mmCIF file of C-alpha atoms and ligand atoms in Angstrom:
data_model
loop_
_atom_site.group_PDB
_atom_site.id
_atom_site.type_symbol
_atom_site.label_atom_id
_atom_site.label_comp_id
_atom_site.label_asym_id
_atom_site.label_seq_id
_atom_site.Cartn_x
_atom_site.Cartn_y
_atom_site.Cartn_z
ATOM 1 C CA UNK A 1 0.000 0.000 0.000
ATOM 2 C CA UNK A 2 1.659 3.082 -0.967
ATOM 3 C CA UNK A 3 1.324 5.773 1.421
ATOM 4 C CA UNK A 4 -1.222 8.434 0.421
ATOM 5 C CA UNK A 5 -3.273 5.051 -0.108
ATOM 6 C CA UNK A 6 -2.288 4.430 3.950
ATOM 7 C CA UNK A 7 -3.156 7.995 4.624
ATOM 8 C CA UNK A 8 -6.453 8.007 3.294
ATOM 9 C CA UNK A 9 -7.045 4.488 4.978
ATOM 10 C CA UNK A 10 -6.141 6.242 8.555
ATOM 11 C CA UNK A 11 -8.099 9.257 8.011
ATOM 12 C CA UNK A 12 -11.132 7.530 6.918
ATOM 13 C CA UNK A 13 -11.093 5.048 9.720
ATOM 14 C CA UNK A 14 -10.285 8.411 12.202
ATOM 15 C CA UNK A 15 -13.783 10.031 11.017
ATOM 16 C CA UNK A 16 -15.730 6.265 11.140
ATOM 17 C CA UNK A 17 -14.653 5.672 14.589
ATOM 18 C CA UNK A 18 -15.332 9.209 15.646
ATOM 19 C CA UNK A 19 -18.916 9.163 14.106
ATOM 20 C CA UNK A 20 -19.538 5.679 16.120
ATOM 21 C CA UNK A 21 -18.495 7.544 18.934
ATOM 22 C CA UNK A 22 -20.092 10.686 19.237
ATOM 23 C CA UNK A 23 -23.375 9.067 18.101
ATOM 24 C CA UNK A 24 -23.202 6.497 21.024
ATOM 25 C CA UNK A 25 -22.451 8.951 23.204
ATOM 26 C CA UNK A 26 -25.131 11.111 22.207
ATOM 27 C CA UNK A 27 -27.877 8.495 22.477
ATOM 28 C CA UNK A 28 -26.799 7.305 25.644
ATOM 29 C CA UNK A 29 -26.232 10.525 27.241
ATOM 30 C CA UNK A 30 -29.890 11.592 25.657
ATOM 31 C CA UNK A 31 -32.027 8.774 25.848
ATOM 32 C CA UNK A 32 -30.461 6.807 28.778
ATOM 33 C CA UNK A 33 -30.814 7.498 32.472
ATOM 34 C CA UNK A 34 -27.177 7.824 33.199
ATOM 35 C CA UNK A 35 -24.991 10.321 35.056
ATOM 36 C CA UNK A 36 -22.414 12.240 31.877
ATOM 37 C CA UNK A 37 -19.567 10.146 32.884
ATOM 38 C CA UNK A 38 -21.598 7.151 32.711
ATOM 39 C CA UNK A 39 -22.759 8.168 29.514
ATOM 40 C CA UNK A 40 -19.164 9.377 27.813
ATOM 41 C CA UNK A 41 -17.657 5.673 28.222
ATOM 42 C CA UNK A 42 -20.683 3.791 27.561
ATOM 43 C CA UNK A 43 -21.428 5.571 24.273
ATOM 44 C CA UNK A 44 -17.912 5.364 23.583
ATOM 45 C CA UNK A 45 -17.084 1.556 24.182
ATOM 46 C CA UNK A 46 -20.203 0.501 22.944
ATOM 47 C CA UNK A 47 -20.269 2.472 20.246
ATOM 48 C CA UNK A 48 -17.103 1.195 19.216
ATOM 49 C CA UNK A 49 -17.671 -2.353 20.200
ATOM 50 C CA UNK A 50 -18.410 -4.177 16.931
ATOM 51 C CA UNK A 51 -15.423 -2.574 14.826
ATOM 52 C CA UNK A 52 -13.263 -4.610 17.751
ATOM 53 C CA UNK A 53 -13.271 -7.285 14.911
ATOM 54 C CA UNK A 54 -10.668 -5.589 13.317
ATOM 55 C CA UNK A 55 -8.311 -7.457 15.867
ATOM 56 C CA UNK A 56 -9.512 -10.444 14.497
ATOM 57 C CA UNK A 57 -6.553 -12.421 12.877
ATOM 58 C CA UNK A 58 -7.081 -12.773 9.374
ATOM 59 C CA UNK A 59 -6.380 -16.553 9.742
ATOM 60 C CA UNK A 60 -9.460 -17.239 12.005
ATOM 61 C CA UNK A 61 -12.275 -16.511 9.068
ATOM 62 C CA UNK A 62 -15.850 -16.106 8.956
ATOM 63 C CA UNK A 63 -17.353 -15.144 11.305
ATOM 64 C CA UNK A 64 -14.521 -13.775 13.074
ATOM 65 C CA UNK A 65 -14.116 -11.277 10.283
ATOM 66 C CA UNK A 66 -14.999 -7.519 9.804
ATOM 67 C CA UNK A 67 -18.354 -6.997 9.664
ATOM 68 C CA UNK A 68 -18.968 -10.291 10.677
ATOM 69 C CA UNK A 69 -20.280 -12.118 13.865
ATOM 70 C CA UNK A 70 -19.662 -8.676 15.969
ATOM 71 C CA UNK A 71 -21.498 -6.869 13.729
ATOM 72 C CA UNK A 72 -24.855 -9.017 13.836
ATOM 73 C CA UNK A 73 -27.821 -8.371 15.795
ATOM 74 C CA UNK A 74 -27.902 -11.368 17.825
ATOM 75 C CA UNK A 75 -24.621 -10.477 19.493
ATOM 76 C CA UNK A 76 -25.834 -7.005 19.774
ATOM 77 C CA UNK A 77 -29.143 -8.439 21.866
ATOM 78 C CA UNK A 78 -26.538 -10.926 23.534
ATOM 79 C CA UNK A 79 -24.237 -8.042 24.657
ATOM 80 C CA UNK A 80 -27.338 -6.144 26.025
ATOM 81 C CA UNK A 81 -28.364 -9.050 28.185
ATOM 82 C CA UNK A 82 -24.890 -9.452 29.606
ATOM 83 C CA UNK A 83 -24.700 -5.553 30.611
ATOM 84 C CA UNK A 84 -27.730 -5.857 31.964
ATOM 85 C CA UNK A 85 -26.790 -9.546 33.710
ATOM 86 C CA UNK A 86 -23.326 -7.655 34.623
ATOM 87 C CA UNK A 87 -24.724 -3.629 35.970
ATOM 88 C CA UNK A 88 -28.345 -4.587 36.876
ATOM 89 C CA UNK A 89 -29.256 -1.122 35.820
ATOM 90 C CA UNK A 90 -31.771 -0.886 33.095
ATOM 91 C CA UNK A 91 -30.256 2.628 32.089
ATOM 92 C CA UNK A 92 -27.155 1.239 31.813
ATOM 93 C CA UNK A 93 -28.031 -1.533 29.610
ATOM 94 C CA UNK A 94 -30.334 1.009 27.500
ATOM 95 C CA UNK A 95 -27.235 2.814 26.929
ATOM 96 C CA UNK A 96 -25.214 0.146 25.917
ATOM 97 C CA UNK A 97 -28.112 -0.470 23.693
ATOM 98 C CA UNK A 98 -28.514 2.810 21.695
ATOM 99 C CA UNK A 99 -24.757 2.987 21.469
ATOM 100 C CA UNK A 100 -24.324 -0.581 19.676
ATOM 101 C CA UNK A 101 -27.249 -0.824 18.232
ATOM 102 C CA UNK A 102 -26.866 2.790 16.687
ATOM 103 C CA UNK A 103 -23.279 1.407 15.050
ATOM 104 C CA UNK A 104 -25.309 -1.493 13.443
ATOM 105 C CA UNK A 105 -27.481 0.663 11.842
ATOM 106 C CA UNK A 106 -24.552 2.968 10.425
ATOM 107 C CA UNK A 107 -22.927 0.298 9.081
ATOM 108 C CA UNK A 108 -26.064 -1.543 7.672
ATOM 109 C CA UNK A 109 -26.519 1.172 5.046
ATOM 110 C CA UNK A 110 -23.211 1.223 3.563
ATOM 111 C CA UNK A 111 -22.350 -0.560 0.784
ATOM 112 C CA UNK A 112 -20.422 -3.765 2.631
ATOM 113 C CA UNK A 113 -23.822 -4.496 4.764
ATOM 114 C CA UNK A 114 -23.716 -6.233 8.336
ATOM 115 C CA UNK A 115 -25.205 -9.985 8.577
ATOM 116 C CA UNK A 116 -28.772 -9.352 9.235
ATOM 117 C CA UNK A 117 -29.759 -12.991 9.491
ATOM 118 C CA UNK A 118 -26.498 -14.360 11.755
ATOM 119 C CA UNK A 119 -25.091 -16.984 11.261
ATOM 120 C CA UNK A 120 -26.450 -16.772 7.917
ATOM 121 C CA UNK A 121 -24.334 -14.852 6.011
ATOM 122 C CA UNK A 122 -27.181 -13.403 3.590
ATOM 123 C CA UNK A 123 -27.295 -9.803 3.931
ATOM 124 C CA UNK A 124 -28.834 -6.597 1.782
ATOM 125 C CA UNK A 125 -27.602 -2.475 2.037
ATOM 126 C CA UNK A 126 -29.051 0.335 -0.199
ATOM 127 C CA UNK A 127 -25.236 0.901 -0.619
ATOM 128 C CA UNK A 128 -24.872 4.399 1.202
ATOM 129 C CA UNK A 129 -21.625 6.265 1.661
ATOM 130 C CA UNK A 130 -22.284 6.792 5.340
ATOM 131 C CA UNK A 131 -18.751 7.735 6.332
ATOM 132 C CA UNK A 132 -18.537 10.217 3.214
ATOM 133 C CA UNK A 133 -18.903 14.030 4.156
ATOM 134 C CA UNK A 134 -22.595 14.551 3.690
ATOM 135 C CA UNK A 135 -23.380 11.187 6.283
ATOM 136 C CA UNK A 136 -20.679 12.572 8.294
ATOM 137 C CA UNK A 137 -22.044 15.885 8.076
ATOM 138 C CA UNK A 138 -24.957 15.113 9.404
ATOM 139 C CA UNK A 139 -24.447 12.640 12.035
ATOM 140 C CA UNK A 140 -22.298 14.826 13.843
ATOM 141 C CA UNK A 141 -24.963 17.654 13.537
ATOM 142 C CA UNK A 142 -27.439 15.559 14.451
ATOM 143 C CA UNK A 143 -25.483 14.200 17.470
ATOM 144 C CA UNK A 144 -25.107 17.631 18.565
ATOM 145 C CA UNK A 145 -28.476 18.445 18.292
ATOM 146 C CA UNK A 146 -29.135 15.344 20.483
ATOM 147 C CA UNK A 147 -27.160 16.761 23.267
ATOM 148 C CA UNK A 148 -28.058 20.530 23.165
ATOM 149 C CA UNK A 149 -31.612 18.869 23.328
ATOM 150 C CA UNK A 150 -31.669 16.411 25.962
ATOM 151 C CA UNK A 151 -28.307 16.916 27.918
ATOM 152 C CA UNK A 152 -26.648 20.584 29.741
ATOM 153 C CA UNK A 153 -23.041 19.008 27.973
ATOM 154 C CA UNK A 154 -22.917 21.862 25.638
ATOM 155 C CA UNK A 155 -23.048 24.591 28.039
ATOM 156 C CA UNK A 156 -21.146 22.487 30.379
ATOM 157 C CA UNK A 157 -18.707 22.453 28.188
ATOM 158 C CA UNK A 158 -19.098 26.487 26.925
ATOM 159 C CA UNK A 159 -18.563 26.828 30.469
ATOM 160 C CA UNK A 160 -15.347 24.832 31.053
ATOM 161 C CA UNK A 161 -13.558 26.278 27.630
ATOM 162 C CA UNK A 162 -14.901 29.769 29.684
ATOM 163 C CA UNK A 163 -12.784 28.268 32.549
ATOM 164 C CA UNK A 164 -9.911 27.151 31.045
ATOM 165 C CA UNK A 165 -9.350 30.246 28.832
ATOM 166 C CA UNK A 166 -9.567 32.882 32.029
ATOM 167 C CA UNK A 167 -6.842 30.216 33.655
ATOM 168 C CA UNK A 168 -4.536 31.481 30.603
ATOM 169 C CA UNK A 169 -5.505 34.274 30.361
ATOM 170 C CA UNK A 170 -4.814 35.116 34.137
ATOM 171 C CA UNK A 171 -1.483 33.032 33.692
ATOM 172 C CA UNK A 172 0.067 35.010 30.941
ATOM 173 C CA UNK A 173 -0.423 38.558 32.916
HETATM 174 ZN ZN1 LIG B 1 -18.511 -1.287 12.178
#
């Protein structure tokens, strides 16, 4: 692979992974009954979660492939139970839930498709570019919009850049 090829590879996986992330996060901080903290790591790992099949060693096969068993509903529903099994907090487990389930449904519009059916392989995608700039676009906006809705983070966090900026400001006098 030559290396603008690599480039592109890294920045495009950057933006994915950042999309799964800040749309778990936003669904589990806005639609969950957790604390922010609570929220940040949940949407964040679970959000995440399925695209851990990239550690997968090539050798091992279907289903332990991309976009394979990790990406299928019925480990997304088995994944819920154990939270749930593991925190015995309903909120918890709903978070875990929007933040997976919302990475499922990413990827099951884009052209490569995540095994609906598991473990039968058959699967179908209208083929969107959902990690292009538009999807990307407005994912993030929408996440946004999710948390200026539901959640204080946004002025939480107005406030804290507020904070931070006096502390350099007051440092550099
Ligand atoms: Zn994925």
């Amino acid at each position: 692979m030559g290396e603008p090829m690599l480039f592109g590879l890294i920045v495009f996986l950057t933006v994915a992974f950042a999309t799964h992330a800040i749309v778990g996060v936003a669904l589990a901080r806005g639609f969950a009954d957790v604390g922010p903290r609570a929220g940040l790591w949940l949407g964040v790992v679970f959000g995440l979660a399925p695209d851990a099949d990239f550690l997968f060693p090539a050798a091992w096969g279907w289903p332990f492939v991309h976009r394979g068993i990790t990406h299928s509903p019925l480990f997304a529903l088995s994944v819920i139970a154990g939270t749930y099994a593991i925190s015995r907090s309903r909120a918890v487990a709903i978070a875990a839930g929007l933040a997976i389930g919302s990475h499922l449904a990413i990827d099951s519009l884009s052209p490569m498709a995540i095994p609906w059916l598991f473990p039968l392989r058959a699967t179908w995608s209208p083929g969107l570019d959902v990690h292009g700039v538009i999807a990307t676009t407005l994912l993030w906006s929408a996440s946004v919009g999710v948390l200026a809705w539901r959640t204080d983070d946004l002025a939480a966090i107005e406030q804290w850049l507020d904070r931070s900026g006096g502390v350099r400001r007051r440092q550099s006098e």
